[in-house]
Coordinates of C-alpha atoms in Angstrom, one line a residue:
Chain A
M15 CA 85.9 177.0 120.3
K16 CA 85.3 175.5 117.6
V17 CA 86.1 171.5 116.4
L18 CA 86.8 170.0 112.9
V19 CA 85.6 166.7 111.9
A20 CA 86.7 165.0 108.9
V21 CA 84.1 162.4 107.5
K22 CA 84.8 159.9 105.0
R23 CA 82.1 158.4 102.6
V24 CA 82.9 154.5 102.8
I25 CA 81.3 151.2 101.5
D26 CA 79.4 150.0 104.5
Y27 CA 81.2 148.3 107.2
N28 CA 78.4 145.0 106.4
V29 CA 78.8 145.4 102.8
K30 CA 81.1 141.9 101.4
I31 CA 82.9 144.4 99.2
R32 CA 83.3 142.4 95.2
V33 CA 86.4 143.2 94.0
K34 CA 86.0 143.6 89.6
P35 CA 86.7 141.2 87.4
D36 CA 89.3 143.7 85.9
K37 CA 91.1 143.9 88.4
T38 CA 91.5 147.8 88.7
G39 CA 89.4 148.2 92.2
V40 CA 86.3 147.0 94.0
E41 CA 82.8 147.9 93.2
T42 CA 81.5 151.0 94.1
A43 CA 78.3 150.5 91.8
N44 CA 75.4 150.4 93.8
V45 CA 76.9 149.3 96.8
K46 CA 75.5 151.1 100.0
M47 CA 77.8 153.8 101.0
S48 CA 78.1 155.0 104.5
M49 CA 79.8 157.7 106.6
N50 CA 82.9 155.6 108.1
P51 CA 82.4 154.3 110.9
F52 CA 85.7 155.6 113.4
D53 CA 84.9 159.3 111.8
E54 CA 80.9 158.8 113.2
I55 CA 82.4 158.5 116.5
G56 CA 84.3 161.7 115.8
V57 CA 81.6 163.2 114.9
E58 CA 80.3 162.2 118.5
E59 CA 82.8 163.1 120.1
A60 CA 82.6 166.4 118.4
V61 CA 78.7 167.0 118.9
R62 CA 79.1 165.5 122.9
L63 CA 82.2 168.5 123.8
K64 CA 78.7 171.2 122.2
E65 CA 76.5 169.8 124.1
A66 CA 79.5 170.1 127.8
G67 CA 80.0 173.6 126.8
A68 CA 83.9 172.8 125.8
A69 CA 83.4 173.4 121.6
T70 CA 80.7 176.9 120.2
E71 CA 81.0 175.0 116.4
V72 CA 81.2 171.6 115.0
V73 CA 82.7 172.1 111.7
A74 CA 81.9 169.1 108.9
V75 CA 84.7 168.0 106.3
S76 CA 84.7 165.1 103.4
M77 CA 86.4 165.4 100.5
G78 CA 84.9 163.5 97.0
P79 CA 82.4 163.2 95.1
Q80 CA 79.0 165.2 94.8
A81 CA 77.8 162.0 97.3
C82 CA 79.8 162.9 99.9
Q83 CA 77.0 165.8 100.4
E84 CA 74.8 162.6 102.3
T85 CA 77.7 162.0 104.8
I86 CA 78.3 166.2 105.7
R87 CA 74.3 165.8 106.0
T88 CA 74.6 162.6 108.5
A89 CA 77.1 164.7 110.1
L90 CA 75.0 167.9 110.2
A91 CA 71.9 165.3 111.4
M92 CA 73.8 164.5 114.4
G93 CA 74.6 167.7 115.5
A94 CA 77.0 169.4 113.3
D95 CA 76.3 172.8 113.2
R96 CA 78.1 173.6 109.4
G97 CA 79.7 171.0 105.6
I98 CA 82.5 172.0 104.1
H99 CA 82.3 169.4 101.2
V100 CA 85.9 169.7 98.9
L101 CA 84.7 168.2 95.1
S102 CA 86.4 166.0 93.3
D103 CA 86.0 163.6 91.3
A104 CA 89.9 161.9 91.4
E105 CA 91.5 159.3 93.8
L106 CA 92.7 161.3 96.8
Q107 CA 95.1 159.5 99.3
P108 CA 95.3 160.4 102.6
L109 CA 98.4 162.7 101.5
A110 CA 96.2 165.6 99.1
V111 CA 94.0 164.9 102.0
A112 CA 95.5 166.1 104.7
K113 CA 96.7 168.8 102.3
L114 CA 93.6 169.6 101.5
L115 CA 92.4 169.8 105.5
K116 CA 95.7 171.5 106.3
A117 CA 94.4 174.5 104.1
I118 CA 91.0 174.2 105.6
A119 CA 92.1 174.3 109.6
G120 CA 94.2 177.5 107.9
K121 CA 90.7 179.1 106.9
E122 CA 88.6 177.8 109.8
Q123 CA 91.6 178.2 112.8
P124 CA 90.1 175.8 115.2
Q125 CA 91.6 174.3 118.6
L126 CA 91.2 170.5 117.3
V127 CA 90.2 168.4 115.0
I128 CA 88.8 165.2 114.9
L129 CA 88.9 162.4 112.3
G130 CA 88.1 158.5 112.2
K131 CA 91.3 156.7 113.4
Q132 CA 91.6 154.9 109.6
A133 CA 89.0 153.9 106.9
I134 CA 87.8 150.7 106.3
D135 CA 88.3 151.3 103.0
D136 CA 92.2 151.5 102.4
D137 CA 92.8 150.8 105.9
S138 CA 95.6 153.5 105.7
N139 CA 96.0 155.1 108.7
Q140 CA 97.9 157.9 107.9
T141 CA 95.6 161.7 107.2
G142 CA 95.4 162.0 111.6
Q143 CA 98.8 161.8 112.0
M144 CA 99.4 163.4 108.1
L145 CA 97.9 167.0 108.9
A146 CA 98.8 166.8 112.6
A147 CA 103.0 167.0 111.1
L148 CA 101.8 169.0 108.4
L149 CA 100.2 172.1 110.6
G150 CA 103.0 171.6 113.5
W151 CA 100.4 170.2 115.9
A152 CA 100.7 167.8 118.7
Q153 CA 98.3 164.2 117.6
G154 CA 96.9 161.9 119.9
T155 CA 96.2 159.1 117.7
F156 CA 94.1 156.2 118.8
A157 CA 92.2 157.7 120.9
S158 CA 89.6 156.0 123.9
K159 CA 88.8 158.9 126.6
L160 CA 89.8 162.9 126.4
K161 CA 89.4 165.8 128.5
L162 CA 89.6 169.0 127.5
D163 CA 91.2 171.2 129.8
G164 CA 92.5 174.9 129.4
G165 CA 94.6 174.6 126.6
K166 CA 95.1 171.5 126.8
A167 CA 93.8 168.3 125.4
L168 CA 94.6 165.1 127.1
V169 CA 93.9 162.2 125.7
T170 CA 94.3 158.6 126.2
R171 CA 95.2 156.0 123.2
E172 CA 94.9 152.3 122.7
I173 CA 98.0 151.0 121.7
D174 CA 99.4 147.4 121.8
G175 CA 100.0 147.3 125.5
G176 CA 97.3 148.8 127.3
L177 CA 96.7 152.4 126.7
E178 CA 98.3 155.6 127.4
T179 CA 97.9 159.1 128.4
V180 CA 99.7 161.5 126.6
E181 CA 98.8 166.1 126.8
L182 CA 98.5 167.6 124.7
T183 CA 99.2 171.9 123.5
L184 CA 96.3 172.7 121.9
P185 CA 95.4 173.5 118.5
A186 CA 95.6 169.5 117.9
V187 CA 94.7 166.7 115.3
M188 CA 92.5 163.8 117.9
T189 CA 92.1 159.9 116.3
T190 CA 89.3 158.4 117.3
D191 CA 89.3 154.6 118.2
L192 CA 86.1 152.4 119.0
R193 CA 86.2 152.9 123.2
L194 CA 85.9 157.1 122.9
N195 CA 81.6 156.8 122.4
E196 CA 78.5 154.9 120.7
P197 CA 77.3 156.9 118.8
R198 CA 74.2 158.3 117.9
Y199 CA 71.6 158.0 115.9
A200 CA 70.0 161.1 114.4
S201 CA 67.0 161.9 115.3
L202 CA 64.1 162.5 111.9
P203 CA 63.3 166.7 113.4
N204 CA 67.4 166.2 113.2
I205 CA 67.5 164.6 109.5
M206 CA 64.9 167.2 109.0
K207 CA 66.5 170.9 110.2
A208 CA 70.3 169.4 109.3
K209 CA 68.8 169.7 105.3
K210 CA 68.3 173.6 106.3
K211 CA 72.8 173.7 108.1
P212 CA 74.7 175.2 104.7
I213 CA 77.3 173.4 103.2
E214 CA 80.1 175.1 102.1
Q215 CA 81.5 173.7 98.8
L216 CA 85.5 174.0 97.6
T217 CA 87.7 172.5 94.8
P218 CA 90.9 171.6 95.9
E219 CA 92.2 173.9 93.1
A220 CA 90.4 176.8 95.0
L221 CA 92.1 175.4 98.2
G222 CA 95.6 175.8 96.0
V223 CA 96.4 171.7 96.8
D224 CA 98.2 169.5 94.2
V225 CA 95.5 165.5 94.7
T226 CA 98.0 163.6 92.6
P227 CA 98.4 160.4 93.7
R228 CA 101.7 159.9 94.7
L229 CA 100.6 155.9 94.6
V230 CA 100.1 154.1 92.1
T231 CA 97.0 150.9 92.3
L232 CA 98.6 148.8 89.9
K233 CA 95.9 145.6 90.3
V234 CA 93.6 144.9 93.5
E235 CA 92.9 140.9 93.7
E236 CA 90.7 138.9 95.8
P237 CA 93.6 137.3 98.4
Q238 CA 93.5 133.3 98.2
K239 CA 90.7 132.2 100.2
R240 CA 90.5 129.6 103.2
Q241 CA 89.7 126.3 102.9
G242 CA 87.7 125.5 106.2
G243 CA 84.2 124.0 106.8
K244 CA 86.0 121.0 108.2
K245 CA 83.4 120.2 111.3
V246 CA 85.0 117.5 114.5
A247 CA 81.7 115.8 116.4
S248 CA 84.2 115.8 120.4
V249 CA 86.5 117.2 121.9
Q250 CA 88.4 114.0 121.9
E251 CA 88.6 113.8 118.4
L252 CA 89.7 117.5 117.7
V253 CA 92.8 116.8 120.1
D254 CA 93.4 114.2 118.6
K255 CA 93.7 116.5 115.3
L256 CA 95.9 118.8 115.9
K257 CA 98.0 116.7 117.9
N258 CA 97.8 113.7 114.3
E259 CA 97.0 115.7 111.4
A260 CA 98.0 119.6 112.3
R261 CA 100.8 118.6 114.4
V262 CA 100.5 121.7 116.3
I263 CA 99.5 121.3 119.9
Chain B
M27 CA 120.7 151.8 98.7
A28 CA 120.2 151.6 102.2
L29 CA 117.4 151.1 104.1
L30 CA 116.3 152.6 107.3
V31 CA 114.4 150.6 110.1
V32 CA 112.8 152.4 112.9
A33 CA 112.8 150.1 116.4
E34 CA 110.5 149.7 118.9
H35 CA 112.1 149.0 122.3
D36 CA 111.5 149.9 125.6
N37 CA 115.0 150.4 126.6
K38 CA 116.1 147.5 127.5
A39 CA 114.9 145.2 124.4
L40 CA 114.2 144.9 121.6
K41 CA 110.4 144.5 120.9
S42 CA 110.0 141.5 118.5
S43 CA 108.1 143.4 116.4
T44 CA 111.1 145.2 115.3
L45 CA 112.4 141.8 113.8
H46 CA 109.1 141.4 111.4
A47 CA 110.3 145.0 109.5
V48 CA 113.9 143.9 109.2
A49 CA 112.2 140.7 107.5
A50 CA 110.6 142.9 105.4
A51 CA 113.7 145.6 104.8
A52 CA 115.7 142.0 104.1
A53 CA 113.1 141.1 100.8
I54 CA 113.7 144.6 99.2
G55 CA 117.2 144.0 100.1
G56 CA 120.1 146.7 100.1
E57 CA 122.0 147.4 103.5
I58 CA 119.9 147.1 106.7
H59 CA 120.7 150.3 109.5
I60 CA 118.2 150.0 113.1
L61 CA 117.6 153.0 114.3
V62 CA 117.3 153.3 118.5
A63 CA 116.3 156.6 120.1
G64 CA 115.7 156.4 124.0
R65 CA 116.4 156.8 127.0
N66 CA 119.8 154.9 128.6
A67 CA 118.7 152.7 125.0
R68 CA 122.2 151.5 124.7
P69 CA 120.8 147.8 125.8
A70 CA 118.0 147.8 122.8
A71 CA 121.3 149.1 120.4
D72 CA 122.9 146.6 121.4
A73 CA 120.4 143.8 121.3
A74 CA 119.9 145.4 118.3
A75 CA 123.3 145.2 116.5
K76 CA 123.2 141.4 117.3
V77 CA 119.9 141.2 114.3
A78 CA 121.0 139.0 111.4
S79 CA 121.7 140.9 108.3
V80 CA 121.7 144.4 110.4
A81 CA 125.1 146.5 108.9
K82 CA 124.1 149.5 111.1
V83 CA 122.6 150.9 114.5
L84 CA 121.9 154.7 115.3
L85 CA 121.9 154.9 119.1
V86 CA 120.4 158.1 119.5
E87 CA 119.9 158.8 123.6
D88 CA 117.8 161.6 124.5
A89 CA 115.6 161.7 127.6
A90 CA 112.8 163.9 124.8
Y91 CA 112.7 160.2 123.0
E92 CA 111.7 157.7 126.5
H93 CA 108.4 157.2 125.4
L94 CA 108.7 157.6 122.1
L95 CA 105.8 160.4 120.6
A96 CA 104.8 160.6 117.9
E97 CA 106.0 164.5 117.3
D98 CA 109.6 163.9 118.8
I99 CA 110.2 160.5 116.8
A100 CA 109.4 161.8 113.8
A101 CA 110.8 164.6 113.4
L102 CA 114.1 163.1 114.5
V103 CA 113.0 160.4 111.6
V104 CA 112.9 163.2 109.1
K105 CA 116.6 164.2 109.8
L106 CA 118.2 161.0 109.0
A107 CA 116.0 160.1 105.7
P108 CA 117.1 161.6 103.3
N109 CA 120.1 159.2 103.2
Y110 CA 118.0 156.3 103.3
S111 CA 115.6 154.9 100.0
H112 CA 113.0 153.3 102.3
V113 CA 111.9 154.0 106.0
L114 CA 110.5 151.3 107.5
A115 CA 108.9 150.8 111.1
T116 CA 105.8 147.2 111.9
A117 CA 102.7 148.6 111.8
S118 CA 101.6 148.7 115.7
T119 CA 100.5 151.0 117.4
F120 CA 104.1 152.2 117.7
G121 CA 104.2 152.2 113.8
K122 CA 101.3 153.9 112.6
N123 CA 101.3 156.5 115.2
F124 CA 104.8 157.8 114.2
L125 CA 105.4 156.8 110.8
P126 CA 102.4 158.9 108.4
R127 CA 104.1 161.9 110.2
V128 CA 107.6 160.8 108.4
A129 CA 105.8 160.8 105.1
A130 CA 104.2 163.8 105.3
L131 CA 107.4 166.0 106.3
L132 CA 108.8 164.4 103.6
D133 CA 106.1 165.1 101.2
V134 CA 106.0 161.9 100.2
A135 CA 103.0 158.5 100.6
Q136 CA 103.4 156.1 103.0
I137 CA 102.7 152.9 102.0
S138 CA 100.7 150.8 104.7
D139 CA 100.3 147.3 105.5
I140 CA 102.8 145.6 103.4
A141 CA 102.6 142.2 103.3
G142 CA 104.4 141.2 99.9
V143 CA 107.6 142.9 98.2
V144 CA 107.6 142.7 94.6
S145 CA 110.5 145.6 93.7
P146 CA 112.0 147.5 95.7
D147 CA 108.9 150.7 94.5
T148 CA 106.4 148.3 94.7
F149 CA 104.5 146.3 97.2
V150 CA 101.4 144.7 98.2
R151 CA 98.8 145.6 100.5
P152 CA 95.3 144.4 102.1
I153 CA 92.5 147.0 101.7
Y154 CA 89.3 146.1 102.9
A155 CA 89.9 144.4 105.1
G156 CA 91.8 141.5 104.2
N157 CA 89.1 141.1 101.4
A158 CA 91.6 142.6 98.2
L159 CA 95.0 142.7 97.9
A160 CA 96.5 145.7 96.1
T161 CA 99.5 145.6 94.4
V162 CA 101.1 149.5 94.5
Q163 CA 103.2 151.2 93.0
S164 CA 105.4 155.0 94.6
K165 CA 107.0 157.5 92.7
D166 CA 108.2 158.7 95.6
K167 CA 112.2 158.8 96.0
I168 CA 111.9 157.7 99.7
K169 CA 109.3 155.0 100.6
V170 CA 108.0 155.2 104.2
I171 CA 106.7 151.7 105.2
S172 CA 104.6 150.7 107.4
V173 CA 105.1 145.8 108.2
R174 CA 102.6 143.8 108.2
G175 CA 103.8 141.9 111.1
T176 CA 102.9 138.5 110.6
A177 CA 103.5 138.5 106.3
F178 CA 107.0 138.4 107.3
P179 CA 108.6 136.1 109.5
P180 CA 111.7 138.1 112.1
A181 CA 114.7 138.1 111.1
E182 CA 117.3 136.2 113.1
A183 CA 117.7 138.0 116.9
Q184 CA 121.4 136.6 116.9
G185 CA 124.2 135.8 114.5
G186 CA 124.8 139.8 113.1
S187 CA 127.6 141.7 114.5
A188 CA 127.0 145.5 113.4
T189 CA 128.9 148.7 115.0
V190 CA 126.0 151.4 116.7
E191 CA 127.3 154.4 115.7
T192 CA 126.0 157.4 118.5
V193 CA 124.0 160.3 116.9
A194 CA 122.8 163.7 117.4
G195 CA 119.5 163.9 118.7
A196 CA 116.3 166.3 116.7
G197 CA 115.5 167.9 120.7
S198 CA 112.1 167.7 121.5
A199 CA 109.5 169.8 120.1
G200 CA 107.4 170.0 123.0
L201 CA 104.1 169.7 121.5
S202 CA 103.2 166.3 123.5
H203 CA 103.7 165.3 126.8
F204 CA 103.9 161.5 128.4
V205 CA 101.3 161.3 131.1
G206 CA 101.0 157.6 131.9
A207 CA 100.3 154.2 130.7
E208 CA 98.4 151.3 132.0
L209 CA 100.0 148.4 130.4
S210 CA 98.5 144.6 130.7
K211 CA 100.1 142.6 132.8
S212 CA 100.9 139.2 132.1
E213 CA 102.7 136.4 131.9
R214 CA 101.4 134.5 128.5
P215 CA 102.9 135.9 125.4
E216 CA 102.1 139.0 123.5
L217 CA 99.5 138.2 121.1
T218 CA 101.6 139.6 117.6
S219 CA 104.6 136.6 118.9
A220 CA 102.2 133.9 120.2
R221 CA 102.9 130.3 118.7
V222 CA 98.9 129.6 120.7
I223 CA 95.7 132.1 120.8
V224 CA 92.7 131.2 122.6
S225 CA 90.2 134.1 121.4
G226 CA 86.5 134.2 123.2
G227 CA 83.8 136.4 122.3
R228 CA 80.3 137.8 122.8
G229 CA 80.1 134.1 123.8
M230 CA 81.7 134.0 127.2
Q231 CA 79.1 136.4 128.8
S232 CA 81.0 137.9 131.1
G233 CA 84.6 138.4 131.7
D234 CA 84.9 136.0 134.7
N235 CA 84.2 133.7 131.9
F236 CA 88.2 134.6 130.6
K237 CA 89.4 132.6 133.1
L238 CA 88.9 129.7 131.3
L239 CA 90.3 130.5 128.3
E240 CA 92.9 131.4 130.2
S241 CA 93.7 128.5 132.1
L242 CA 93.4 126.3 128.4
A243 CA 95.7 129.3 127.4
D244 CA 98.7 128.1 130.7
K245 CA 97.8 124.3 128.7
L246 CA 99.4 125.5 125.4
G247 CA 101.0 128.4 126.3
A248 CA 99.0 129.9 124.6
A249 CA 98.4 134.2 124.9
V250 CA 94.4 135.6 125.1
G251 CA 92.7 137.5 122.6
A252 CA 89.5 139.0 122.0
S253 CA 86.9 139.3 119.6
R254 CA 85.3 143.5 118.9
A255 CA 82.4 142.2 120.5
A256 CA 84.8 140.5 123.9
V257 CA 86.1 143.8 124.4
D258 CA 83.1 146.5 124.2
A259 CA 81.1 145.0 125.9
G260 CA 83.8 145.3 129.1
F261 CA 85.1 141.4 129.7
V262 CA 88.5 142.4 128.7
P263 CA 90.8 145.4 128.1
N264 CA 91.4 146.8 124.8
D265 CA 94.7 145.6 123.8
Y266 CA 93.0 141.7 123.3
Q267 CA 91.4 143.1 120.8
V268 CA 92.2 140.8 117.6
G269 CA 91.1 142.1 114.0
Q270 CA 90.5 144.9 111.3
T271 CA 91.4 147.6 113.3
G272 CA 92.5 145.7 116.5
Q273 CA 95.9 143.8 116.1
I274 CA 96.4 141.6 113.2
V275 CA 97.5 138.0 114.4
A276 CA 98.5 134.9 112.5
P277 CA 99.6 132.4 114.8
E278 CA 100.6 128.3 114.6
L279 CA 96.6 127.0 115.7
Y280 CA 94.2 130.0 117.0
I281 CA 91.6 128.8 119.2
A282 CA 88.3 130.8 118.5
V283 CA 85.3 130.8 120.8
G284 CA 82.3 132.2 121.9
I285 CA 83.0 134.7 118.7
S286 CA 80.8 134.2 116.2
G287 CA 83.0 135.7 112.5
A288 CA 82.6 138.8 111.7
I289 CA 84.5 140.0 108.4
Q290 CA 86.8 142.6 110.2
H291 CA 87.8 140.0 113.3
L292 CA 88.6 137.5 110.8
A293 CA 90.6 139.8 109.0
G294 CA 92.9 139.9 112.3
M295 CA 93.0 135.6 112.1
K296 CA 92.5 133.8 109.1
D297 CA 96.3 133.9 108.3
S298 CA 96.5 131.8 111.4
K299 CA 97.5 128.6 110.5
V300 CA 96.0 126.4 111.9
I301 CA 92.0 127.3 113.0
V302 CA 89.0 125.6 115.7
A303 CA 85.6 127.2 115.7
I304 CA 84.2 126.2 119.2
N305 CA 80.5 128.2 119.3
K306 CA 77.0 126.9 119.4
D307 CA 75.5 128.3 116.3
E308 CA 76.4 126.3 113.4
E309 CA 75.7 128.5 110.9
A310 CA 78.4 130.5 112.4
P311 CA 80.4 132.1 110.0
I312 CA 83.6 130.8 111.3
F313 CA 83.1 128.0 110.7
Q314 CA 84.1 128.8 107.2
V315 CA 87.1 129.4 108.1
A316 CA 87.7 127.3 110.7
D317 CA 89.3 123.8 109.7
Y318 CA 87.8 122.2 112.5
G319 CA 84.8 123.1 114.2
L320 CA 83.2 122.1 117.1
V321 CA 79.1 123.1 117.7
G322 CA 78.1 122.8 121.1
D323 CA 78.3 124.7 124.7
L324 CA 81.6 126.2 124.7
F325 CA 80.8 125.9 128.8
K326 CA 80.5 122.2 128.3
I327 CA 83.3 122.1 125.8
V328 CA 85.7 124.1 127.0
P329 CA 86.6 122.4 130.8
E330 CA 87.0 118.8 128.9
L331 CA 89.3 120.6 126.2
D332 CA 91.1 121.0 129.0
A333 CA 90.0 118.3 131.1
E334 CA 91.7 116.3 128.0
L335 CA 94.9 118.8 127.8
A336 CA 95.8 118.0 130.8
K337 CA 94.9 114.5 130.5
R338 CA 97.3 113.9 128.1
Q339 CA 100.0 116.6 129.0
G340 CA 100.2 114.6 132.8
S341 CA 100.5 110.4 130.4

């Protein structure tokens, strides 16, 4: 069984982002970039499937500028077998990414596609569900547990009220939540080995996908800053303030 | 122009999250319809008909919708969508699960997690864990929108008198099946609708110590939440998690106990009206957003606060 994993290059989660003064977006020049944390969990899950003998091949896919190859190399160093890079300098919105992934799924015929539940840059939480819809496949989103059983996948999902388990007919799409696993750090020998693994490069045109954005960003601004920082000295004072100043208890 | 709000419900009742999506629909303007798809969902449909500013309720009764599986709900909504300019749902795990499927099948973009309405085609949405706000304009004919509940005060649950119309379902594609659910049972209010939330972080040190917070929560009529660190450590279940990728909350009062205040956590609670932070590290970033910070050992402060509240309630 082949597993496809989608990985996105995003601003590292530890970076405090800055809005550009001209309000066109967020500063990305000279900013540390990393693999989207939810996608790392996706790669880890795919590699574990391979290690357990359930998957035969793990293919990592990324889309965007040339630098996305670094993100694919990270996935290869974690244990993915090969990479596919869709080169594009255009803004790729979730619907376009889902269409590109659909085209790649058509070529690769995976039984399972794993994506992070959301990217920590645009916080859209869309691509996995869109891909599943376009392929006409089942989906298991926000997964905290996966069990493969013949032609089925049992996915336990983190939902607002607790946990829910669904049974999906394969092929299917799964999106990861935080508790699915703890991604490994790539070892130095594996990082070296990853340099020799193949990365195929494609383009949206070659895949026959129109990636024109459907949403136009008119402006990006900083939110209002919260005025915090006041301290109280005692529990008594806190309760007094909550009662008489803030009037919330 | 008519707008379709997809209701979140448990067949017996409407979930309060739906009221936030109705409020967002009202902010856009137009005739509001609510879709209640379920099994024996007439009580939920009757509740939806009472929501202020709702003109019509579409009730779809089919065993296929009992567990609101994304594949089947999406197919139904896609069937109904051409009659509408906007399709909305609250960005709960229910809305997040099925709505992008609807958008993809309609070949339109989804506008996720809107926090403001500028015009019927232009919306404000937080990105980068709420550290930036993007104003986006949709070029699509049908706008598919998930709504950040905390940004829109709920529509009145009473006062409306919409008609309930029964509509045929679209059946099940049989792609997925519901196996089971483990739902947290609690007498306390839900996180997203609670007026007060008491949240614990890594500093709580164990799940057992959350009893301290539960006692406090009981005195305040509060829900109990947690940071990712506390959930990852196994102190409490996943549905307690407040943050960028957990639940987004904005109660009147948020009490953060032993939470350092990573940006991912702040993203989920910084719109709370009043924030209290209790932490032994006075450099913790949580204090920068707190209206009232109390530096010290939570294992001393929380029982003291509990006793103080008990005393005042008794008097």
